Amino acid sequence: MRIKQNYSLKKHNTFGLDVRTKYFLEYENEADLYTLMRDEYFFSEQFMHIGQGSNLLFLGDYNGIIVHSAIVGAEILSEDEDSVLLSVGSGHDWDSLVSLCVENGWGGLENLSLIPGEAGAAAVQNIGAYGAEAADCIEEVHTFYLVEGEKRIFKKSECGYGYRTSFFKQEDNRGKYFVSRVVFRLSKKPEFNIDYGDVRKRLENKEITLKNVRNAVIEIRREKLPNVSEIGSAGSFFMNPYICKEHYEGLKKHYPDIKHYPVNEEVVKIPAAWLIEKCGLKGKTLGGAQIYERQPLVIVNRGNAAGSDIAALAEEVQAAVKEKFFIDLKPEVNYV
Ligand code: EPU
């Protein structure tokens, strides 16, 4: 176990905010987690588990313990001619995992290329992009349940997966489970999923292979989204809102070009990026925070933003969208 005191989280949040935590604690194996769960001091402080901090907005210093998994590595548990079962440490870098799978010809995660984060957080957030989500390939999530001090293994069916959500993100369960490993089932006979947005177009005249799909996704992401090692951001700041069909029909009368994706008979999903663009907010700045020109669903740190600048700009976006479209945008980013 590694413990640091009065530690800067600048490298541990993709907004690049220079906030500090009283303690930063990294566990390196499951034995560390058993030790931690029996430590009275640990439970006397407030604590929070993070991955790469790619979905967090720190509004100030953290007066407690930030916990991070340093369990890395991927090991094959079993395989047959159709698939491979891979157990991955929760601290394993997400895109390295995707790359490893693609190199080995294991399909399922290629659409999720270049998403900043780690395997454990991916399983908690159910990260998604280009028509795929982490849950599609998850078989089990291995956790430590802090309330009882014991290890608990969740089958995928017990993880409550939905759009950017899981059992572990629900109000009652938040912060009560630390993920140690995630078990993925990957296919040796991949079925490609290239119908989302520009992916198929990018692959015109190219063979549809895992590598080419990964490269297409990487190209699209590089064009639309800021590279978090150069410009601080947390990817999409808001979730795409779901509204009822009547609401959509009403809006369509005023905005015939409104984009929408049917969810079911009664509900449609509206791209938040479209709503924000229609409010004329692309490129808008507040302090050091800015609505990203190329993808207005993203708020970026222009270098010297405080967490409060980002939060204030987000609030402006919410108010504008509410006033114009009567839609509540919910942040995807978690405020700390
Ligand atoms: N759009 C605009 N103006 C823009 C950009 C987009 O109107 O400047 C509209 C267009 O109608 C476009 C639609 O928004 O068709 C969708 O845009 P895009 O394909 O870029 O996806 P998104 O819905 O904005 C979601 C995810 C992204 C993910 C992409 C691709 C959420 C909250 N965000 O964004 O996830 O990469 O789809 O699958 O679901 C993230 O979570 O950090 C993230 C980047």
Short mmCIF file of C-alpha atoms in Angstrom, two decimals, residues 43-295:
data_model
loop_
_atom_site.label_atom_id
_atom_site.label_comp_id
_atom_site.label_asym_id
_atom_site.label_seq_id
_atom_site.Cartn_x
_atom_site.Cartn_y
_atom_site.Cartn_z
CA PHE A 43 -13.04 4.76 8.37
CA SER A 44 -12.67 7.78 10.64
CA GLU A 45 -11.91 9.97 7.59
CA GLN A 46 -14.08 10.67 4.58
CA PHE A 47 -12.76 8.83 1.55
CA MET A 48 -13.38 8.51 -2.14
CA HIS A 49 -12.17 6.03 -4.75
CA ILE A 50 -11.03 7.39 -8.09
CA GLY A 51 -9.75 5.98 -11.38
CA GLN A 52 -7.93 8.43 -13.65
CA GLY A 53 -10.30 11.17 -12.57
CA SER A 54 -11.69 11.46 -16.07
CA ASN A 55 -15.21 12.08 -14.84
CA LEU A 56 -14.56 14.24 -11.78
CA LEU A 57 -14.81 17.94 -11.10
CA PHE A 58 -12.98 18.97 -7.93
CA LEU A 59 -14.47 22.21 -6.60
CA GLY A 60 -11.66 22.53 -4.04
CA ASP A 61 -9.18 20.54 -1.94
CA TYR A 62 -10.28 17.17 -0.62
CA ASN A 63 -10.21 16.89 3.15
CA GLY A 64 -9.95 13.13 3.40
CA ILE A 65 -8.46 10.10 1.69
CA ILE A 66 -8.45 9.64 -2.08
CA VAL A 67 -8.13 5.95 -2.86
CA HIS A 68 -6.73 4.60 -6.11
CA SER A 69 -6.21 1.08 -7.39
CA ALA A 70 -2.71 0.14 -8.49
CA ILE A 71 -3.82 -3.40 -9.41
CA VAL A 72 -2.79 -3.73 -13.03
CA GLY A 73 -2.33 -6.54 -15.52
CA ALA A 74 -4.60 -8.79 -17.54
CA GLU A 75 -4.64 -12.56 -17.27
CA ILE A 76 -6.48 -15.16 -19.28
CA LEU A 77 -8.75 -17.24 -17.05
CA SER A 78 -9.97 -19.57 -19.79
CA GLU A 79 -10.48 -19.67 -23.52
CA ASP A 80 -12.05 -21.76 -26.23
CA GLU A 81 -12.35 -21.36 -29.96
CA ASP A 82 -15.06 -18.68 -29.64
CA SER A 83 -13.99 -16.47 -26.79
CA VAL A 84 -11.52 -15.61 -24.08
CA LEU A 85 -12.22 -14.77 -20.45
CA LEU A 86 -9.85 -12.07 -19.27
CA SER A 87 -9.39 -10.89 -15.69
CA VAL A 88 -8.13 -7.31 -15.56
CA GLY A 89 -6.84 -5.32 -12.58
CA SER A 90 -9.07 -2.37 -11.72
CA GLY A 91 -6.18 0.10 -12.07
CA HIS A 92 -5.30 -1.11 -15.56
CA ASP A 93 -5.26 1.72 -18.10
CA TRP A 94 -8.38 1.40 -20.23
CA ASP A 95 -6.94 2.13 -23.63
CA SER A 96 -3.97 -0.23 -23.03
CA LEU A 97 -6.56 -2.93 -22.39
CA VAL A 98 -8.42 -2.12 -25.62
CA SER A 99 -5.12 -2.15 -27.51
CA LEU A 100 -4.12 -5.50 -25.98
CA CYS A 101 -7.44 -7.03 -27.03
CA VAL A 102 -7.20 -5.69 -30.57
CA GLU A 103 -3.59 -6.90 -30.95
CA ASN A 104 -4.67 -10.38 -29.90
CA GLY A 105 -7.71 -10.47 -32.18
CA TRP A 106 -10.21 -10.36 -29.31
CA GLY A 107 -13.27 -8.34 -30.22
CA GLY A 108 -15.76 -6.35 -28.17
CA LEU A 109 -13.95 -3.30 -26.83
CA GLU A 110 -12.57 -1.77 -30.05
CA ASN A 111 -15.31 0.92 -30.27
CA LEU A 112 -14.23 2.08 -26.81
CA SER A 113 -10.73 3.02 -27.98
CA LEU A 114 -8.96 6.05 -26.53
CA ILE A 115 -11.39 6.66 -23.68
CA PRO A 116 -9.38 8.00 -20.75
CA GLY A 117 -9.76 5.91 -17.60
CA GLU A 118 -9.15 2.56 -15.98
CA ALA A 119 -10.85 -0.82 -16.04
CA GLY A 120 -12.43 -0.53 -12.57
CA ALA A 121 -13.97 2.88 -13.23
CA ALA A 122 -15.11 1.70 -16.66
CA ALA A 123 -17.11 -1.04 -14.97
CA VAL A 124 -18.62 1.38 -12.46
CA GLN A 125 -19.47 4.11 -15.02
CA ASN A 126 -20.36 1.71 -17.81
CA ILE A 127 -18.39 3.85 -20.23
CA GLY A 128 -19.77 3.95 -23.75
CA ALA A 129 -19.03 5.26 -27.23
CA TYR A 130 -19.91 4.59 -30.87
CA GLY A 131 -22.74 2.21 -30.13
CA ALA A 132 -20.87 0.05 -27.60
CA GLU A 133 -20.52 0.07 -23.84
CA ALA A 134 -18.22 -1.64 -21.36
CA ALA A 135 -21.10 -3.76 -20.02
CA ASP A 136 -21.40 -5.51 -23.40
CA CYS A 137 -18.23 -7.47 -22.57
CA ILE A 138 -18.31 -7.59 -18.78
CA GLU A 139 -18.82 -11.01 -17.21
CA GLU A 140 -18.04 -10.30 -13.54
CA VAL A 141 -16.98 -7.43 -11.31
CA HIS A 142 -14.88 -8.33 -8.25
CA THR A 143 -15.38 -5.91 -5.40
CA PHE A 144 -14.69 -5.36 -1.74
CA TYR A 145 -17.81 -4.39 0.18
CA LEU A 146 -16.70 -1.88 2.78
CA VAL A 147 -19.79 -2.18 4.97
CA GLU A 148 -19.26 -5.88 5.70
CA GLY A 149 -15.51 -5.97 5.07
CA GLU A 150 -15.74 -8.84 2.60
CA LYS A 151 -15.10 -9.65 -1.01
CA ARG A 152 -18.15 -9.78 -3.28
CA ILE A 153 -18.27 -10.95 -6.85
CA PHE A 154 -21.05 -9.55 -9.03
CA LYS A 155 -22.24 -11.38 -12.11
CA LYS A 156 -23.03 -9.00 -14.94
CA SER A 157 -26.77 -9.52 -14.39
CA GLU A 158 -26.35 -8.20 -10.83
CA CYS A 159 -24.52 -5.04 -11.91
CA GLY A 160 -27.65 -3.08 -12.92
CA TYR A 161 -26.14 -1.73 -16.10
CA GLY A 162 -27.81 1.08 -18.05
CA TYR A 163 -26.75 4.15 -20.03
CA ARG A 164 -23.68 5.41 -18.15
CA THR A 165 -24.86 3.79 -14.94
CA SER A 166 -24.59 0.68 -12.77
CA PHE A 167 -25.53 -0.73 -9.37
CA PHE A 168 -22.26 0.73 -8.03
CA LYS A 169 -23.22 4.28 -9.07
CA GLN A 170 -26.64 4.21 -7.40
CA GLU A 171 -27.11 6.60 -4.50
CA ASP A 172 -27.34 3.82 -1.87
CA ASN A 173 -24.27 1.94 -3.08
CA ARG A 174 -21.99 4.77 -4.11
CA GLY A 175 -18.61 4.54 -2.39
CA LYS A 176 -19.43 1.28 -0.62
CA TYR A 177 -17.66 -1.01 -3.09
CA PHE A 178 -14.04 -0.91 -4.18
CA VAL A 179 -13.45 -2.78 -7.44
CA SER A 180 -10.34 -4.98 -7.52
CA ARG A 181 -10.74 -6.82 -10.83
CA VAL A 182 -13.08 -6.90 -13.82
CA VAL A 183 -13.62 -10.05 -15.86
CA PHE A 184 -14.33 -9.50 -19.56
CA ARG A 185 -15.50 -12.00 -22.17
CA LEU A 186 -14.04 -11.12 -25.54
CA SER A 187 -14.88 -12.71 -28.83
CA LYS A 188 -12.49 -14.49 -31.13
CA LYS A 189 -15.15 -14.21 -33.85
CA PRO A 190 -15.96 -10.53 -33.52
CA GLU A 191 -19.20 -9.06 -34.77
CA PHE A 192 -18.50 -5.52 -35.80
CA ASN A 193 -20.63 -2.67 -34.64
CA ILE A 194 -19.89 0.18 -37.02
CA ASP A 195 -23.26 1.79 -37.64
CA TYR A 196 -22.84 4.68 -35.22
CA GLY A 197 -22.19 8.12 -36.72
CA ASP A 198 -19.11 8.38 -38.86
CA VAL A 199 -17.54 5.02 -38.08
CA ARG A 200 -18.73 3.20 -41.20
CA LYS A 201 -17.83 6.17 -43.43
CA ARG A 202 -14.30 6.15 -42.02
CA LEU A 203 -13.99 2.51 -42.95
CA GLU A 204 -14.99 2.97 -46.60
CA ASN A 205 -12.63 1.06 -48.90
CA LYS A 206 -11.00 -0.55 -45.88
CA GLU A 207 -11.22 -4.08 -44.62
CA ILE A 208 -13.38 -4.31 -41.50
CA THR A 209 -10.88 -5.58 -38.94
CA LEU A 210 -10.47 -4.93 -35.23
CA LYS A 211 -7.42 -2.78 -35.93
CA ASN A 212 -9.16 -0.71 -38.58
CA VAL A 213 -12.21 -0.14 -36.39
CA ARG A 214 -9.96 0.91 -33.53
CA ASN A 215 -8.06 3.27 -35.81
CA ALA A 216 -11.28 4.77 -37.19
CA VAL A 217 -12.57 5.45 -33.67
CA ILE A 218 -9.23 6.96 -32.66
CA GLU A 219 -9.29 9.26 -35.70
CA ILE A 220 -12.84 10.44 -34.98
CA ARG A 221 -12.12 11.02 -31.30
CA ARG A 222 -8.91 12.94 -32.08
CA GLU A 223 -10.83 15.25 -34.41
CA LYS A 224 -13.76 15.91 -32.07
CA LEU A 225 -12.48 15.62 -28.55
CA PRO A 226 -9.63 17.38 -26.80
CA ASN A 227 -6.61 15.26 -25.91
CA VAL A 228 -6.69 15.35 -22.12
CA SER A 229 -2.90 15.32 -21.87
CA GLU A 230 -2.91 18.72 -23.64
CA ILE A 231 -6.25 20.35 -22.80
CA GLY A 232 -7.99 19.54 -19.54
CA SER A 233 -11.52 18.16 -19.86
CA ALA A 234 -13.70 15.33 -18.62
CA GLY A 235 -15.06 14.32 -22.03
CA SER A 236 -18.81 14.81 -22.22
CA PHE A 237 -19.83 17.05 -19.36
CA PHE A 238 -23.56 16.24 -19.60
CA MET A 239 -25.54 13.13 -20.38
CA ASN A 240 -27.70 13.12 -23.47
CA PRO A 241 -31.21 13.82 -22.13
CA TYR A 242 -34.20 11.52 -22.58
CA ILE A 243 -37.52 13.29 -23.17
CA CYS A 244 -41.05 12.08 -23.86
CA LYS A 245 -42.30 11.91 -27.43
CA GLU A 246 -44.88 14.70 -26.93
CA HIS A 247 -42.17 17.03 -25.72
CA TYR A 248 -40.08 16.14 -28.76
CA GLU A 249 -43.03 16.66 -31.16
CA GLY A 250 -43.63 20.08 -29.60
CA LEU A 251 -39.98 21.08 -30.02
CA LYS A 252 -39.90 19.78 -33.59
CA LYS A 253 -42.56 22.32 -34.56
CA HIS A 254 -40.21 25.14 -33.59
CA TYR A 255 -36.95 23.43 -34.52
CA PRO A 256 -37.56 21.18 -37.53
CA ASP A 257 -33.85 20.21 -37.61
CA ILE A 258 -33.82 18.86 -34.04
CA LYS A 259 -31.77 15.64 -33.89
CA HIS A 260 -33.22 12.70 -32.00
CA TYR A 261 -32.77 8.96 -31.44
CA PRO A 262 -35.81 6.88 -30.46
CA VAL A 263 -35.28 4.97 -27.19
CA ASN A 264 -38.69 3.25 -27.13
CA GLU A 265 -42.31 4.00 -28.08
CA GLU A 266 -42.59 6.90 -25.63
CA VAL A 267 -39.07 8.22 -25.16
CA VAL A 268 -36.48 9.86 -27.41
CA LYS A 269 -32.87 10.80 -26.75
CA ILE A 270 -31.74 14.27 -27.84
CA PRO A 271 -28.03 15.02 -28.40
CA ALA A 272 -27.07 17.53 -25.72
CA ALA A 273 -24.38 18.85 -28.09
CA TRP A 274 -27.13 19.98 -30.48
CA LEU A 275 -29.08 21.71 -27.71
CA ILE A 276 -25.99 23.55 -26.47
CA GLU A 277 -25.00 24.58 -29.98
CA LYS A 278 -28.53 25.92 -30.64
CA CYS A 279 -28.23 28.06 -27.51
CA GLY A 280 -25.26 29.74 -29.19
CA LEU A 281 -22.85 28.60 -26.51
CA LYS A 282 -20.08 27.03 -28.59
CA GLY A 283 -16.76 28.54 -27.59
CA LYS A 284 -18.26 30.50 -24.67
CA THR A 285 -15.78 31.16 -21.86
CA LEU A 286 -16.13 31.85 -18.16
CA GLY A 287 -12.90 32.42 -16.26
CA GLY A 288 -10.57 29.70 -17.50
CA ALA A 289 -13.41 27.40 -18.57
CA GLN A 290 -14.69 27.11 -22.12
CA ILE A 291 -17.33 25.24 -24.10
CA TYR A 292 -15.26 23.29 -26.61
CA GLU A 293 -15.76 24.56 -30.17
CA ARG A 294 -15.62 21.19 -31.88
CA GLN A 295 -17.90 19.35 -29.44
#
